[in-house]
Coordinates of C-alpha atoms and ligand atoms in Angstrom, one line a residue:
X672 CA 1.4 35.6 0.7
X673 CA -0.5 32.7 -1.1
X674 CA 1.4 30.8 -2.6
X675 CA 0.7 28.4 -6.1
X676 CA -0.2 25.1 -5.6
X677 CA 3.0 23.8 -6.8
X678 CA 4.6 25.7 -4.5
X679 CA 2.7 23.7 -1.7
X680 CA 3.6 21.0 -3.2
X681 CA 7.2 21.3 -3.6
X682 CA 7.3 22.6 -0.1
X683 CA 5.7 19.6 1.5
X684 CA 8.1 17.6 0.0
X685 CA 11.0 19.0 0.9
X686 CA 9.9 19.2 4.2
X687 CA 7.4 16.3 5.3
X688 CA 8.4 12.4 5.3
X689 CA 7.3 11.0 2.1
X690 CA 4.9 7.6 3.5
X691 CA 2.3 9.2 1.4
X692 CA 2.1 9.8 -2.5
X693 CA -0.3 12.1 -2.6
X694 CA -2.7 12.8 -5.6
X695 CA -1.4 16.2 -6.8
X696 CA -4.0 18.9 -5.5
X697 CA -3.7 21.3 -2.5
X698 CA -7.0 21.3 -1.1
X699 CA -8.0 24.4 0.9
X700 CA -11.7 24.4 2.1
X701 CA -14.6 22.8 2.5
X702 CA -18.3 22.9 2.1
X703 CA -21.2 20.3 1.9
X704 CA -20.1 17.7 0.0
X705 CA -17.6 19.3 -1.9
X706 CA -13.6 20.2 -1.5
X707 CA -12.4 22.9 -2.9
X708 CA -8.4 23.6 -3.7
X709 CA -6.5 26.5 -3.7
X710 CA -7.2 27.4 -7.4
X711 CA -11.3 27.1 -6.4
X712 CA -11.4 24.0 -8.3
X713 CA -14.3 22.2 -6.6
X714 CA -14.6 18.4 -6.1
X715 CA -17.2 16.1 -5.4
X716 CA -16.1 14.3 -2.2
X717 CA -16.6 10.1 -2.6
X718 CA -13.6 9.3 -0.1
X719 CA -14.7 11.9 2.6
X720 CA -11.1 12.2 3.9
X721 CA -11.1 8.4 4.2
X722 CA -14.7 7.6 5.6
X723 CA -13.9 10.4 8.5
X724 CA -16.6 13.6 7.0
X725 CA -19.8 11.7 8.0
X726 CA -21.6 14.9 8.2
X727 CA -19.9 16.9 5.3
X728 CA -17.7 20.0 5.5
X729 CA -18.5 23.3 7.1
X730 CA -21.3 22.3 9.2
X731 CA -22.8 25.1 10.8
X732 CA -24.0 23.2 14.1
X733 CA -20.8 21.0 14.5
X734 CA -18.7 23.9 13.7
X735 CA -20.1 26.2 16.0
X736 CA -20.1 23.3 18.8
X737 CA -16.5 23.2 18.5
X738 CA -16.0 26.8 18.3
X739 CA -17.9 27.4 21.7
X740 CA -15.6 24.9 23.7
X741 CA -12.4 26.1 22.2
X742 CA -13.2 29.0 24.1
X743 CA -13.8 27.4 27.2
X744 CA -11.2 25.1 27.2
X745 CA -9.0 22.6 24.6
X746 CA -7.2 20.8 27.3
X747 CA -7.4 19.4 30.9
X748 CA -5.5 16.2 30.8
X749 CA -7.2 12.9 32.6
X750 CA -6.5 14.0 35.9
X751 CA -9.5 15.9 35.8
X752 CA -13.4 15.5 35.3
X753 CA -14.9 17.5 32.7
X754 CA -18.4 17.7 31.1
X755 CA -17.9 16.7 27.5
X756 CA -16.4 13.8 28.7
X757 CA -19.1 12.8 30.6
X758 CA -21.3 13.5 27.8
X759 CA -19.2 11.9 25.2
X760 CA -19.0 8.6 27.2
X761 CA -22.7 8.4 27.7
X762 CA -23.4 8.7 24.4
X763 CA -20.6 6.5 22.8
X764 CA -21.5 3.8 25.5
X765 CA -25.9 4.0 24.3
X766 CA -24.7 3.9 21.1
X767 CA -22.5 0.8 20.9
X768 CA -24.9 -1.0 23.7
X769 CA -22.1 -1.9 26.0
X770 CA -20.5 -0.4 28.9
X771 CA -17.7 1.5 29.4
X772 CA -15.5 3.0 26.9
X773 CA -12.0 4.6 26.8
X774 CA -11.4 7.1 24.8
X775 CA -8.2 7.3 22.5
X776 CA -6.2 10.1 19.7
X777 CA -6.8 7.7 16.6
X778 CA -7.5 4.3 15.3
X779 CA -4.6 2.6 15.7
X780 CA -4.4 3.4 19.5
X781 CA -8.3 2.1 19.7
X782 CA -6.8 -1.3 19.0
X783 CA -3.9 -1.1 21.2
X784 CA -6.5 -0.8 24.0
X785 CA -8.2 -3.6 22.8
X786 CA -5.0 -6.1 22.8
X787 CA -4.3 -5.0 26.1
X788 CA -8.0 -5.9 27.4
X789 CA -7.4 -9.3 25.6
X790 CA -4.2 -10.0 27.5
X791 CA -5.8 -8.7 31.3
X792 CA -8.8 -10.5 30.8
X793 CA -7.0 -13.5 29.8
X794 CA -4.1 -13.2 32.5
X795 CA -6.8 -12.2 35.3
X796 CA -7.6 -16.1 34.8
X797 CA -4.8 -17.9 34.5
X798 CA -1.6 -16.1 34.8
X799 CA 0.1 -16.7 32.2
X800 CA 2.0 -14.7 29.5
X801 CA 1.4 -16.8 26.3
X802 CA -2.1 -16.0 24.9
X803 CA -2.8 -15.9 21.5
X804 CA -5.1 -13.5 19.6
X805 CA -6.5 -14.7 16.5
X806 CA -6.9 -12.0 13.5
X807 CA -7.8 -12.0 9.6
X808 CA -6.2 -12.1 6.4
X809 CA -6.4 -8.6 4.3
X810 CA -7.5 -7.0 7.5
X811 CA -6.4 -3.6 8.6
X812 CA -6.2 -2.4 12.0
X813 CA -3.5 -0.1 11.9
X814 CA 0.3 1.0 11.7
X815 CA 1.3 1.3 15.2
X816 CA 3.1 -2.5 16.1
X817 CA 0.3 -4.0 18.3
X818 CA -2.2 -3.0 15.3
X819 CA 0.1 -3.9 12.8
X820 CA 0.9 -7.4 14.4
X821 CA -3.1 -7.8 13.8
X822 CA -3.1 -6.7 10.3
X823 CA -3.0 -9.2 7.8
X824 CA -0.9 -7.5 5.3
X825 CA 2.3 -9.6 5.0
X826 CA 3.8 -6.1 2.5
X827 CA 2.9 -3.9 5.7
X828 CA 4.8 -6.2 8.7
X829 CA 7.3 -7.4 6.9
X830 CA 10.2 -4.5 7.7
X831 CA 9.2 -3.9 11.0
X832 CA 9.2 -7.4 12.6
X833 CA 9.5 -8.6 15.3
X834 CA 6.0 -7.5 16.5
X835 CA 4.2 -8.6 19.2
X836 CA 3.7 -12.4 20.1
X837 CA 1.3 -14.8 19.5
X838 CA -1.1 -13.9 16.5
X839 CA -2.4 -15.8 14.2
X840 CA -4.0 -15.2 10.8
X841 CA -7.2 -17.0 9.5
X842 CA -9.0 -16.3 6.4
X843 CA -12.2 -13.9 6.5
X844 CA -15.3 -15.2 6.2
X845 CA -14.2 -19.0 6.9
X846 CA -15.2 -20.0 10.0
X847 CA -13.2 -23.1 9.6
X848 CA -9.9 -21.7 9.0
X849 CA -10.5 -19.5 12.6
X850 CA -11.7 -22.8 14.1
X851 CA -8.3 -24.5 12.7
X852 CA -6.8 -21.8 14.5
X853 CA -8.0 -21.8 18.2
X854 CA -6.5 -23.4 21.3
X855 CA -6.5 -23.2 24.8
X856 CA -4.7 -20.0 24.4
X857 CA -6.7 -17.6 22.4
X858 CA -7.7 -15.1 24.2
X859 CA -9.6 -13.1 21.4
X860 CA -10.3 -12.7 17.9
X861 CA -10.1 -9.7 16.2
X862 CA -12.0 -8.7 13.2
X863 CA -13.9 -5.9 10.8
X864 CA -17.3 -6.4 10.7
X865 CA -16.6 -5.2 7.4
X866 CA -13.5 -5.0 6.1
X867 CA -12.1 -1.8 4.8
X868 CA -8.8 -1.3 3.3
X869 CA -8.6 -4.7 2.6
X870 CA -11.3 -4.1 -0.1
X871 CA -14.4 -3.6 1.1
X872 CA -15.9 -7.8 2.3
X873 CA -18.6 -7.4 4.4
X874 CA -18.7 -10.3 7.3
X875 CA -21.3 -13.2 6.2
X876 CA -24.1 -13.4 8.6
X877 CA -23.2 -17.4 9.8
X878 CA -19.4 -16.6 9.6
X879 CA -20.0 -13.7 12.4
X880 CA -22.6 -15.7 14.5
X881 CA -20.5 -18.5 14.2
X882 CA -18.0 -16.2 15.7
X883 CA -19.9 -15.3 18.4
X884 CA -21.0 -18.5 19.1
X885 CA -17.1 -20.0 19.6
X886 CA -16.5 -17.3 21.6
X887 CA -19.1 -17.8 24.1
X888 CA -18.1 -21.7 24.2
X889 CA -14.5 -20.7 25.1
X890 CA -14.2 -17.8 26.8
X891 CA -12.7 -16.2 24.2
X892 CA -12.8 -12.2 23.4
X893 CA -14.6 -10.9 20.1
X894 CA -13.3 -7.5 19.2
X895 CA -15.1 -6.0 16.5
X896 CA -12.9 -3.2 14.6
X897 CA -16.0 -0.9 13.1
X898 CA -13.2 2.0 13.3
X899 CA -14.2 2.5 9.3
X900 CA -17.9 0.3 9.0
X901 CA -19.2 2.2 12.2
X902 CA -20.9 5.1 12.8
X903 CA -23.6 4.9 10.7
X904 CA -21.8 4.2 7.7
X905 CA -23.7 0.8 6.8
X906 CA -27.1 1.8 7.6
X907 CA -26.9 1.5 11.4
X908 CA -25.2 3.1 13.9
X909 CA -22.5 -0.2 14.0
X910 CA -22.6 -2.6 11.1
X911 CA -23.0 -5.6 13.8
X912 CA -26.4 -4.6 14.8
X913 CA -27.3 -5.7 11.5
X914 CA -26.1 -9.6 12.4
X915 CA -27.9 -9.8 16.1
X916 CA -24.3 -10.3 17.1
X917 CA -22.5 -7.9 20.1
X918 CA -18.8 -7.5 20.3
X919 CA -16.8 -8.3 23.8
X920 CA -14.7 -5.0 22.6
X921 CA -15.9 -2.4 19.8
X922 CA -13.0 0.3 18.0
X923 CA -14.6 3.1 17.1
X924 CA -12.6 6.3 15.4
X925 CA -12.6 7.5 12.2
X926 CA -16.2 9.3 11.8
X927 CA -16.5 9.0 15.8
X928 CA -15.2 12.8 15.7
X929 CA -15.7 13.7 12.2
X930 CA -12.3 15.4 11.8
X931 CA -10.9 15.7 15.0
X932 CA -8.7 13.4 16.3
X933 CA -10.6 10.4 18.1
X934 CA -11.0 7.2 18.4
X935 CA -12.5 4.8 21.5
X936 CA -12.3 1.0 22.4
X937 CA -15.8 0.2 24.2
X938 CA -16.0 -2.9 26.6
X939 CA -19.1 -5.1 27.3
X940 CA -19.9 -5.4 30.9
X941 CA -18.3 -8.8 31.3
X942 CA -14.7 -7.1 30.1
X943 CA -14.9 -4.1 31.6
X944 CA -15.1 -6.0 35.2
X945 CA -12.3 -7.7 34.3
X946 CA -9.8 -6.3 32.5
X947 CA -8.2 -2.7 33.1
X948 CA -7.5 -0.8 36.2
X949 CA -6.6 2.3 37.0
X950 CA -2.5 2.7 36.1
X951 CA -2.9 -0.2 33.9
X952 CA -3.7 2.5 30.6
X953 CA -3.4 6.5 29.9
X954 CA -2.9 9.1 27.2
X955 CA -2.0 12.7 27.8
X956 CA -4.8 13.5 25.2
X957 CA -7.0 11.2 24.6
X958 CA -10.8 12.3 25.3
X959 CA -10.0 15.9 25.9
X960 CA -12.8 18.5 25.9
X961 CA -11.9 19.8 22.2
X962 CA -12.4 15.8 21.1
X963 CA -15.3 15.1 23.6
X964 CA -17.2 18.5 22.3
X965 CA -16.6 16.7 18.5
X966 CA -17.4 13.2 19.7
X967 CA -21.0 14.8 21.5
X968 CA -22.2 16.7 18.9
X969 CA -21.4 14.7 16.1
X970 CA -24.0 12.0 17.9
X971 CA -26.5 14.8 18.5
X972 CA -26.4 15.8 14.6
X973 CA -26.5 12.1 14.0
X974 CA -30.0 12.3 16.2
X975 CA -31.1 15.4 14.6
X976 CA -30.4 15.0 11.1
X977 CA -31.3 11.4 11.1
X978 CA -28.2 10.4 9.5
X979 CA -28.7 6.8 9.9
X980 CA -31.7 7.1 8.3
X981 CA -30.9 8.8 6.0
X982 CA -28.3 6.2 4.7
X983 CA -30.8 3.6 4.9
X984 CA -33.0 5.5 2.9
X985 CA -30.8 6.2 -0.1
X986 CA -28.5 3.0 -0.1
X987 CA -30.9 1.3 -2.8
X988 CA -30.4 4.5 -4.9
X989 CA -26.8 4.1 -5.0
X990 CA -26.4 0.6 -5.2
X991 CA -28.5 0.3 -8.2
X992 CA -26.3 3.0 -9.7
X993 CA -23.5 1.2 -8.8
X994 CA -24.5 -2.3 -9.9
X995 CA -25.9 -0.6 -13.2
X996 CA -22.0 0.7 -14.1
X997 CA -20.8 -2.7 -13.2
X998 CA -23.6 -3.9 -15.5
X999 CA -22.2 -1.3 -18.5
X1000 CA -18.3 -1.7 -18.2
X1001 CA -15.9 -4.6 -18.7
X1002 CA -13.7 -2.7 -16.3
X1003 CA -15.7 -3.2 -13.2
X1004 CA -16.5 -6.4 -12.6
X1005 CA -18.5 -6.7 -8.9
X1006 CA -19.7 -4.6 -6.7
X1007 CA -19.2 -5.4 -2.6
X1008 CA -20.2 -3.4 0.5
X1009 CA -23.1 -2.4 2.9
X1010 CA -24.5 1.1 3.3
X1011 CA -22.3 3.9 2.2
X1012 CA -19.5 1.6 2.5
X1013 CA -19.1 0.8 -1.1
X1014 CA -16.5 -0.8 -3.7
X1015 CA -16.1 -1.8 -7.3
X1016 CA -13.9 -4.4 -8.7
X1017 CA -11.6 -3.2 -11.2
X1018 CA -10.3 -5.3 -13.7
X1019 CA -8.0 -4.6 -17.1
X1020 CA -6.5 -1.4 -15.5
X1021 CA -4.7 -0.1 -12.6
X1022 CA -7.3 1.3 -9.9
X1023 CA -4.8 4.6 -9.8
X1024 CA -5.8 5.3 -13.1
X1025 CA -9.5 5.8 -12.3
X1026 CA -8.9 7.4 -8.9
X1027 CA -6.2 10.1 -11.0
X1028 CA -8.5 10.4 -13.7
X1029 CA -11.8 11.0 -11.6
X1030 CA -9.5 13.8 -9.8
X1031 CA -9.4 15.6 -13.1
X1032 CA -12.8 15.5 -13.5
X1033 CA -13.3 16.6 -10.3
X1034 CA -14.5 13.7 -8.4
X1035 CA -12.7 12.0 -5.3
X1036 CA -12.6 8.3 -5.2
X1037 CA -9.6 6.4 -3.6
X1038 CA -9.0 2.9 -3.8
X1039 CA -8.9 -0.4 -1.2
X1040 CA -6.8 -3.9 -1.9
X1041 CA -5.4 -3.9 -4.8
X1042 CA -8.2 -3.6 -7.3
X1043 CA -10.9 -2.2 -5.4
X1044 CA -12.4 1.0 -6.1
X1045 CA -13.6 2.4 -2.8
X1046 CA -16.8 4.9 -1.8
X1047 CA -17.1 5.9 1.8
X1048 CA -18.9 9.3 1.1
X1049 CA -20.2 11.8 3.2
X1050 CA -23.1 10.2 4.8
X1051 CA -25.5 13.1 3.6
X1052 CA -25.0 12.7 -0.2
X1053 CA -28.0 12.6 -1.8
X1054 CA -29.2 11.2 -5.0
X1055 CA -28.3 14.4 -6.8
X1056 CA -25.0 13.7 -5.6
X1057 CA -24.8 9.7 -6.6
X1058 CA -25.9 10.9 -9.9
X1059 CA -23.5 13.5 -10.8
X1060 CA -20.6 11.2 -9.3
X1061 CA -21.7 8.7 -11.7
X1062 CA -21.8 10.7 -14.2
X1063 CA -18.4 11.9 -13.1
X1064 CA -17.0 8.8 -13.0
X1065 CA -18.1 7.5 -16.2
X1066 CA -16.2 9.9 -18.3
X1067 CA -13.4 9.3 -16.2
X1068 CA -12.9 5.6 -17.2
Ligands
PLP850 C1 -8.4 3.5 9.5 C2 -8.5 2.2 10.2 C3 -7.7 1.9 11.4 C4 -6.6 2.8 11.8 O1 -7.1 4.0 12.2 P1 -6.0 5.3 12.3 O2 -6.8 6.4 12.9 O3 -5.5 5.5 11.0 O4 -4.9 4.8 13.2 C5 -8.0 0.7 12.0 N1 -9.0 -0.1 11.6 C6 -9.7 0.1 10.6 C7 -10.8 -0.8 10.2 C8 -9.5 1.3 9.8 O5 -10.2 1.5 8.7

């Protein structure tokens, strides 16, 4: 029997660890752009189960994609070849420009894969066990402890030390400060080409050439985390072929599978030739036909709904939307982001207090940093949409 929405509630937290404090709805279904809980109250989705639903809920195509192989098969393990594997790759790999990719469960295990190419590549040449990865401050990359040892959130790392060795923090956007930080044994520098959780900072164009540029004089890796910018989401298919700049790594997940489980660290020829061999990384799940089948059509749906496009097209729309609330209320007080990768500075009040109020109204917004209001939308919203979450929005403030 159904039970009441409190009763879901209570139940989860009897029984599920509480990491989480959830806002206090039970959603049940999905359609469009639009939630919908178990009472059938319907929300407009702004957060898109955190920048994941690229191409809204209930998708006929995608859905029916992932239908069709469940009924072939869900699982082979790695031991085996199988077709939407060799899809998925091929089309991850065009995508992202490089070469070979490895496909993972989640985010935080895309990064994993990504240290561990740093350290090969770097040990290939010298040996040694003391390199030194360079990463940003208010960067996210994950909770696992390689990611989290890269995540410049001194509230996140703080219980769980020691992590792993040799990282070192530099401040975004301050080329400087990661110059300050480099010596003969930095292997790689990790970074978002726009940063998410942190609070939505896009990477200046000279700070990310600049990047680049210290790289190629040292040797030294560039990983690029677009596990939240990419995919579309900034108005190309990865927000760094917006700089002229290519990663060494890319971590894709997030919208990669748009809802199931994946995520992929992609190598450039140069590290892919040098870095990890067979027995050197695994997973028991990671890339299996039920993920591949997600990962394949959601880049086919890309192609045939011209998502990217798409985002381009109405970006201006919602911008100037944005910039016109920030314009009408003392409580925001910028607006920073690229695409549909969007986020308001809150001042004067709590950014809960919007995000809990906007629930009410039926609206779902969630918040980065600490005073950051954050939109990663569904990338089909259109400007109906923009306009009735602003409109939405507005009364909740
Ligand atoms: C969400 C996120 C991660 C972690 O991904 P999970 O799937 O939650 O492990 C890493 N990097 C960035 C930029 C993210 O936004």
């Amino acid at each position: 029997m159904k039970k009441t929405s409190s009763e879901y509630m209570e139940q989860t937290e009897e029984y599920v660890l509480h990491t989480y404090n959830r806002f206090p709805v039970v959603m049940e279904k999905g359609e469009g752009v639009h939630l919908y809980d178990v009472d059938g109250k319907e929300y407009l989705d702004f957060a898109a189960g955190i920048a994941v639903f690229a191409l809204g809920y209930k998708n006929e195509d995608y859905n029916q994609a992932l239908k069709d192989q469940v009924d072939k098969v869900i699982h082979t393990s790695n031991l085996y070849y199988h077709a939407p594997l060799a899809e998925a790759a091929k089309k991850v790999v065009e995508a992202t420009g490089m070469s070979k990719v490895f496909f993972t469960n989640s985010g935080t295990e895309a990064i994993e894969g990504a240290i561990k190419v740093a350290r090969k590549y770097a040990w290939l040449k010298d040996g040694s066990n003391d390199h030194e990865i360079i990463a940003m401050q208010h960067s996210f990359h994950g909770r696992s402890l390689g990611a989290l040892a890269v995540t410049g959130n001194a509230h996140y790392q703080e219980p769980f030390k020691p992590l792993i060795g040799g990282i070192k923090f530099a401040q975004y956007n301050d080329l400087e400060s990661v110059k300050a930080q480099i010596t003969e044994k930095t292997c790689a520098i990790i970074l978002e080409t726009v940063q998410g959780e942190g609070g939505i900072y896009p990477a200046k164009a000279e700070f990310l050439k600049g990047i680049r540029a210290l790289c190629d004089e040292k040797d030294i890796l560039l990983i690029l985390d677009e596990i939240q910018c990419g995919m579309g989401r900034t108005g190309s298919m990865f927000a760094y072929q917006q700089y002229g700049v290519m990663p060494d790594v890319v971590t894709v997940a997030k919208a990669l599978g748009c809802g199931i489980p994946v995520g992929a660290f992609v190598l450039n020829e140069k590290t892919a030739k040098h870095s990890l061999v067979a027995g050197d990384h695994g997973t028991t799940y990671g890339g299996n036909p039920l993920a591949c089948a997600a990962v394949s059509t959601v880049f086919d749906l890309f192609e045939k709904n011209k998502i990217v496009e798409h985002v381009k097209e109405v970006t201006p729309y919602l911008e100037k939307k944005l910039d016109e609330l920030v314009e009408k209320y003392d409580c925001f007080t910028a607006r920073r982001g690229k695409g549909f990768m969007q986020g308001l500075v809150v001042a004067g009040r709590p950014v809960s207090e919007i995000t809990s109020k906007a629930l009410e109204n039926g609206l779902l917004v969630i918040s980065a940093g600490s005073d950051v209001l954050r939109l990663v939308p569904p990338l089909v919203i259109t400007e109906k949409d923009i306009d009735e979450m602003i409109e939405k929005l507005e009364k909740s403030l």
